[in-house]
């Protein structure tokens, strides 16, 4: 079992993600310079396992702002699109290091957003901006 302090292993996913994201931050879409962070899209606090398809690369600052909240609908749409388009490739490139199963990652995300709906959690947009829970987000896990 991987432990949360295994930063170096998580860091090793960065080059793969950087390429998929064309060198841009997953959340704010601005160029990533040296300070980037591999983020658990579904926060570690909700699902403490490293799934390859759950990783995104972002600025340290965006990661800090998102903290352990769930991301807003526009980010979910982007995450789904990334995984539908590049899921196979992420699997190929990361499966030696992490559990890579797109179906599992999608199911975990759906479960997590269902919980957020039930608890009327707000979703993180950017900076210190949040939005009310948007039920449309749940449909994003259905297609694919
Ligand atoms: Zn950013």
Coordinates of N, CA and C and ligand atoms in Angstrom, one line a residue:
X1 N 0.8 -1.2 0.0 CA 0.0 0.0 0.0 C 0.9 1.3 0.0
X2 N 0.5 2.2 -0.8 CA 1.2 3.4 -0.9 C 0.8 4.3 0.3
X3 N 1.7 5.0 0.8 CA 1.4 5.9 2.0 C 1.4 7.4 1.5
X4 N 0.6 8.2 2.1 CA 0.5 9.6 1.7 C 1.8 10.4 1.6
X5 N 2.8 10.0 2.4 CA 4.0 10.8 2.4 C 4.9 10.4 1.2
X6 N 4.5 9.5 0.3 CA 5.3 9.1 -0.8 C 5.3 10.1 -1.9
X7 N 5.8 11.3 -1.6 CA 5.7 12.5 -2.5 C 6.5 12.2 -3.8
X8 N 7.6 11.5 -3.7 CA 8.4 11.3 -4.8 C 7.7 10.4 -5.9
X9 N 7.0 9.4 -5.5 CA 6.3 8.6 -6.4 C 5.2 9.4 -7.1
X10 N 4.5 10.2 -6.4 CA 3.4 11.1 -6.9 C 4.0 12.1 -7.9
X11 N 5.2 12.6 -7.5 CA 5.9 13.6 -8.3 C 6.2 13.0 -9.7
X12 N 6.5 11.7 -9.7 CA 6.9 11.1 -10.9 C 5.8 11.1 -12.0
X13 N 4.6 11.4 -11.6 CA 3.5 11.5 -12.6 C 3.5 12.8 -13.3
X14 N 4.2 13.8 -12.8 CA 4.2 15.1 -13.3 C 4.5 15.2 -14.8
X15 N 5.6 14.6 -15.3 CA 5.9 14.8 -16.7 C 4.8 14.3 -17.7
X16 N 4.2 13.2 -17.3 CA 3.1 12.7 -18.1 C 1.9 13.7 -18.1
X17 N 1.6 14.2 -17.0 CA 0.5 15.2 -16.9 C 0.8 16.5 -17.6
X18 N 2.1 16.9 -17.5 CA 2.5 18.1 -18.1 C 2.3 18.1 -19.6
X19 N 2.6 16.9 -20.2 CA 2.5 16.7 -21.6 C 1.0 16.8 -22.0
X20 N 0.2 16.0 -21.2 CA -1.3 16.0 -21.5 C -1.9 17.4 -21.4
X21 N -1.4 18.2 -20.5 CA -2.0 19.5 -20.3 C -1.2 20.6 -21.1
X22 N -0.4 20.2 -22.0 CA 0.3 21.2 -22.8 C 1.0 22.2 -22.0
X23 N 1.6 21.8 -20.9 CA 2.3 22.7 -20.0 C 1.5 23.8 -19.3
X24 N 0.2 23.5 -19.2 CA -0.7 24.5 -18.5 C -1.3 23.9 -17.2
X25 N -1.6 24.8 -16.3 CA -2.2 24.4 -15.1 C -3.6 23.8 -15.4
X26 N -3.9 22.7 -14.7 CA -5.2 22.1 -15.0 C -6.4 23.0 -14.6
X27 N -6.2 23.7 -13.5 CA -7.3 24.5 -13.0 C -7.4 25.9 -13.6
X28 N -6.3 26.7 -13.6 CA -6.5 28.1 -14.1 C -6.0 28.2 -15.6
X29 N -5.4 27.2 -16.1 CA -5.0 27.1 -17.6 C -3.9 28.1 -17.9
X30 N -3.3 28.7 -16.9 CA -2.1 29.5 -17.2 C -0.8 28.6 -17.2
X31 N 0.2 29.1 -17.9 CA 1.4 28.2 -18.0 C 2.0 27.8 -16.7
X32 N 2.4 26.6 -16.6 CA 3.1 26.1 -15.4 C 4.6 26.4 -15.5
X33 N 5.1 27.0 -14.6 CA 6.6 27.2 -14.6 C 7.2 26.1 -13.6
X34 N 8.1 26.5 -12.8 CA 8.8 25.4 -12.0 C 7.9 25.0 -10.9
X35 N 7.1 25.8 -10.4 CA 6.3 25.4 -9.2 C 5.0 24.8 -9.6
X36 N 5.0 23.5 -9.7 CA 3.8 22.8 -10.0 C 3.6 21.7 -8.9
X37 N 2.4 21.2 -8.9 CA 2.0 20.2 -7.9 C 1.1 19.2 -8.5
X38 N 1.4 17.9 -8.2 CA 0.4 16.8 -8.7 C -0.7 16.8 -7.6
X39 N -1.9 17.1 -8.1 CA -3.1 17.2 -7.2 C -3.9 16.0 -7.4
X40 N -4.5 15.5 -6.3 CA -5.6 14.5 -6.3 C -6.8 15.2 -6.6
X41 N -7.4 15.0 -7.8 CA -8.6 15.7 -8.2 C -9.7 15.5 -7.2
X42 N -10.0 14.2 -6.9 CA -10.8 13.9 -5.8 C -9.9 13.9 -4.6
X43 N -10.1 14.8 -3.6 CA -9.1 15.0 -2.6 C -8.7 13.8 -1.8
X44 N -7.5 13.7 -1.5 CA -6.9 12.6 -0.7 C -7.7 12.4 0.6
X45 N -8.2 13.5 1.2 CA -9.0 13.4 2.4 C -10.3 12.6 2.2
X46 N -10.8 12.5 1.0 CA -12.0 11.8 0.7 C -11.7 10.4 0.2
X47 N -10.6 10.2 -0.5 CA -10.2 8.9 -1.0 C -8.7 8.7 -0.9
X48 N -8.2 8.2 0.1 CA -6.8 8.1 0.4 C -6.1 7.0 -0.4
X49 N -6.2 7.0 -1.7 CA -5.5 6.0 -2.5 C -5.0 6.8 -3.8
X50 N -3.9 6.4 -4.3 CA -3.4 7.1 -5.5 C -3.9 6.4 -6.8
X51 N -4.9 7.0 -7.5 CA -5.3 6.4 -8.7 C -4.8 7.3 -9.8
X52 N -4.1 6.7 -10.8 CA -3.5 7.4 -11.9 C -4.4 8.4 -12.6
X53 N -5.6 8.0 -12.8 CA -6.6 8.9 -13.5 C -7.1 10.1 -12.6
X54 N -6.8 10.0 -11.3 CA -7.3 11.0 -10.4 C -6.3 12.2 -10.3
X55 N -5.1 12.0 -10.9 CA -4.1 13.1 -10.8 C -4.3 14.2 -11.9
X56 N -4.0 15.4 -11.4 CA -3.9 16.5 -12.4 C -2.7 17.3 -11.9
X57 N -2.1 18.1 -12.9 CA -1.0 18.9 -12.5 C -1.4 20.4 -12.5
X58 N -1.1 21.1 -11.4 CA -1.5 22.4 -11.3 C -0.4 23.3 -10.5
X59 N -0.7 24.6 -10.5 CA 0.2 25.4 -9.7 C 0.1 25.1 -8.2
X60 N 1.2 25.3 -7.5 CA 1.2 25.1 -6.1 C 0.1 26.0 -5.5
X61 N 0.0 27.2 -6.0 CA -1.0 28.2 -5.4 C -2.4 27.7 -5.7
X62 N -2.7 27.2 -6.9 CA -4.0 26.6 -7.2 C -4.3 25.4 -6.3
X63 N -3.3 24.6 -6.1 CA -3.5 23.4 -5.2 C -3.8 23.9 -3.8
X64 N -3.1 24.9 -3.3 CA -3.4 25.4 -1.9 C -4.8 25.9 -1.8
X65 N -5.2 26.7 -2.9 CA -6.5 27.3 -2.8 C -7.6 26.3 -2.9
X66 N -7.4 25.3 -3.7 CA -8.4 24.2 -3.8 C -8.5 23.4 -2.5
X67 N -7.3 23.2 -2.0 CA -7.2 22.5 -0.7 C -7.9 21.1 -0.8
X68 N -8.7 20.8 0.2 CA -9.4 19.5 0.1 C -10.8 19.6 -0.2
X69 N -11.2 20.6 -1.1 CA -12.5 20.7 -1.6 C -12.7 20.0 -2.9
X70 N -13.9 19.8 -3.3 CA -14.2 19.3 -4.7 C -14.3 20.4 -5.6
X71 N -13.8 20.2 -6.9 CA -13.7 21.2 -7.9 C -15.1 21.4 -8.5
X72 N -15.3 22.6 -9.1 CA -16.6 23.0 -9.7 C -16.8 22.3 -11.0
X73 N -18.0 22.4 -11.5 CA -18.4 21.6 -12.7 C -17.5 21.8 -13.9
X74 N -17.0 23.0 -14.2 CA -16.2 23.2 -15.3 C -14.9 22.4 -15.2
X75 N -14.4 22.2 -14.0 CA -13.2 21.4 -13.8 C -13.5 19.9 -14.0
X76 N -14.7 19.5 -13.6 CA -15.1 18.1 -13.7 C -15.2 17.8 -15.2
X77 N -15.8 18.7 -15.9 CA -16.0 18.5 -17.4 C -14.6 18.3 -18.0
X78 N -13.7 19.1 -17.6 CA -12.3 19.0 -18.2 C -11.6 17.7 -17.8
X79 N -11.8 17.3 -16.5 CA -11.2 16.1 -16.0 C -11.8 14.9 -16.8
X80 N -13.1 14.9 -17.0 CA -13.7 13.8 -17.7 C -13.2 13.7 -19.2
X81 N -13.2 14.9 -19.8 CA -12.7 15.0 -21.1 C -11.3 14.5 -21.3
X82 N -10.4 14.9 -20.3 CA -9.0 14.5 -20.3 C -9.0 12.9 -20.2
X83 N -9.8 12.4 -19.3 CA -9.7 10.9 -19.1 C -10.3 10.1 -20.2
X84 N -11.4 10.7 -20.8 CA -12.0 10.0 -21.9 C -11.0 10.0 -23.1
X85 N -10.4 11.1 -23.3 CA -9.4 11.2 -24.4 C -8.1 10.5 -24.2
X86 N -7.6 10.7 -23.0 CA -6.2 10.3 -22.7 C -6.1 9.1 -21.7
X87 N -7.3 8.6 -21.3 CA -7.3 7.6 -20.2 C -6.4 6.4 -20.5
X88 N -6.4 5.9 -21.8 CA -5.6 4.8 -22.2 C -4.1 5.1 -22.1
X89 N -3.8 6.3 -22.5 CA -2.4 6.7 -22.4 C -1.9 6.8 -21.0
X90 N -2.7 7.4 -20.2 CA -2.4 7.6 -18.7 C -2.2 6.2 -18.1
X91 N -3.0 5.3 -18.5 CA -2.9 3.9 -18.0 C -1.6 3.4 -18.4
X92 N -1.2 3.5 -19.7 CA 0.0 2.9 -20.2 C 1.2 3.5 -19.5
X93 N 1.2 4.8 -19.3 CA 2.4 5.5 -18.7 C 2.5 5.4 -17.2
X94 N 1.4 5.3 -16.5 CA 1.5 5.3 -15.1 C 1.2 4.0 -14.3
X95 N 0.8 3.0 -15.1 CA 0.3 1.8 -14.4 C 1.4 1.0 -13.6
X96 N 2.6 1.2 -14.0 CA 3.7 0.6 -13.2 C 3.8 1.2 -11.8
X97 N 3.3 2.4 -11.6 CA 3.6 3.1 -10.4 C 2.3 3.3 -9.5
X98 N 1.1 3.3 -10.2 CA -0.1 3.6 -9.5 C -1.2 2.7 -10.0
X99 N -2.2 2.5 -9.2 CA -3.4 1.8 -9.7 C -4.0 2.7 -10.8
X100 N -4.2 2.1 -12.0 CA -4.8 2.8 -13.1 C -6.0 2.1 -13.6
X101 N -7.2 2.6 -13.3 CA -8.4 2.0 -13.7 C -9.4 3.1 -13.8
X102 N -9.7 3.5 -15.1 CA -10.5 4.7 -15.3 C -11.9 4.5 -14.7
X103 N -12.4 3.3 -14.8 CA -13.8 3.0 -14.3 C -13.8 3.3 -12.8
X104 N -12.8 2.8 -12.1 CA -12.7 3.0 -10.7 C -12.6 4.5 -10.3
X105 N -11.7 5.2 -11.0 CA -11.5 6.6 -10.8 C -12.8 7.4 -11.0
X106 N -13.6 7.0 -12.0 CA -14.8 7.6 -12.3 C -15.9 7.3 -11.3
X107 N -15.9 6.1 -10.8 CA -16.9 5.7 -9.8 C -16.6 6.4 -8.5
X108 N -15.4 6.5 -8.1 CA -15.0 7.2 -6.9 C -15.4 8.7 -7.0
X109 N -15.1 9.3 -8.2 CA -15.5 10.7 -8.3 C -17.0 10.9 -8.2
X110 N -17.7 10.0 -8.9 CA -19.2 10.1 -8.8 C -19.7 10.0 -7.4
X111 N -19.2 9.0 -6.7 CA -19.5 8.8 -5.3 C -19.3 10.0 -4.4
X112 N -18.1 10.6 -4.7 CA -17.7 11.8 -4.0 C -18.6 13.0 -4.2
X113 N -19.0 13.2 -5.5 CA -19.9 14.3 -5.8 C -21.3 14.0 -5.3
X114 N -21.7 12.7 -5.3 CA -23.0 12.4 -4.7 C -23.1 12.8 -3.2
X115 N -22.0 12.5 -2.5 CA -21.9 12.9 -1.1 C -22.0 14.4 -1.0
X116 N -21.3 15.1 -1.9 CA -21.3 16.6 -1.9 C -22.7 17.1 -2.1
X117 N -23.4 16.5 -3.0 CA -24.8 16.9 -3.2 C -25.6 16.7 -1.9
X118 N -25.5 15.5 -1.3 CA -26.3 15.2 -0.1 C -25.9 16.2 1.0
X119 N -24.7 16.6 1.1 CA -24.3 17.5 2.2 C -24.4 19.0 1.7
X120 N -24.9 19.2 0.5 CA -25.0 20.6 -0.1 C -23.6 21.3 0.0
X121 N -22.6 20.6 -0.3 CA -21.2 21.2 -0.3 C -21.1 22.2 -1.4
X122 N -20.3 23.2 -1.2 CA -20.0 24.1 -2.2 C -18.8 23.6 -3.0
X123 N -18.7 24.0 -4.3 CA -17.6 23.5 -5.1 C -16.6 24.6 -5.4
X124 N -15.3 24.3 -5.5 CA -14.3 25.3 -5.7 C -14.1 25.7 -7.2
X125 N -14.1 27.0 -7.4 CA -13.9 27.4 -8.8 C -12.5 27.9 -9.0
X126 N -12.1 28.9 -8.4 CA -10.8 29.5 -8.5 C -10.5 30.4 -7.3
X127 N -9.2 30.6 -7.0 CA -8.9 31.5 -5.9 C -9.7 31.2 -4.7
X128 N -10.5 32.2 -4.2 CA -11.4 31.9 -3.0 C -12.8 31.9 -3.5
X129 N -13.1 31.6 -4.8 CA -14.4 31.6 -5.3 C -15.0 30.1 -5.2
X130 N -16.2 30.0 -4.8 CA -16.9 28.8 -4.7 C -18.3 28.9 -5.4
X131 N -18.9 27.8 -5.7 CA -20.2 27.9 -6.3 C -21.1 26.9 -5.5
X132 N -22.4 27.1 -5.5 CA -23.3 26.1 -4.9 C -23.2 24.8 -5.7
X133 N -23.6 23.7 -5.1 CA -23.5 22.4 -5.8 C -24.4 22.5 -7.0
X134 N -23.9 22.0 -8.1 CA -24.6 22.0 -9.4 C -24.9 20.5 -9.8
X135 N -26.2 20.2 -9.8 CA -26.5 18.8 -10.0 C -26.1 18.3 -11.4
X136 N -25.9 19.2 -12.3 CA -25.4 18.8 -13.7 C -24.1 18.0 -13.6
X137 N -23.4 18.3 -12.6 CA -22.1 17.6 -12.5 C -22.2 16.1 -12.4
X138 N -23.3 15.7 -11.8 CA -23.4 14.2 -11.6 C -23.6 13.5 -13.0
X139 N -24.2 14.2 -13.9 CA -24.5 13.6 -15.2 C -23.2 13.4 -16.0
X140 N -22.2 14.2 -15.6 CA -20.9 14.1 -16.3 C -20.2 12.8 -16.2
X141 N -20.5 12.1 -15.1 CA -19.9 10.8 -14.9 C -20.6 9.6 -15.7
X142 N -21.7 9.9 -16.2 CA -22.5 8.9 -16.9 C -22.1 8.6 -18.3
X143 N -21.7 9.6 -19.0 CA -21.3 9.3 -20.4 C -19.9 9.0 -20.6
X144 N -19.5 8.6 -21.7 CA -18.1 8.4 -21.8 C -17.6 7.5 -22.8
Ligands
LIG1 ZN1 -3.1 27.4 -11.7

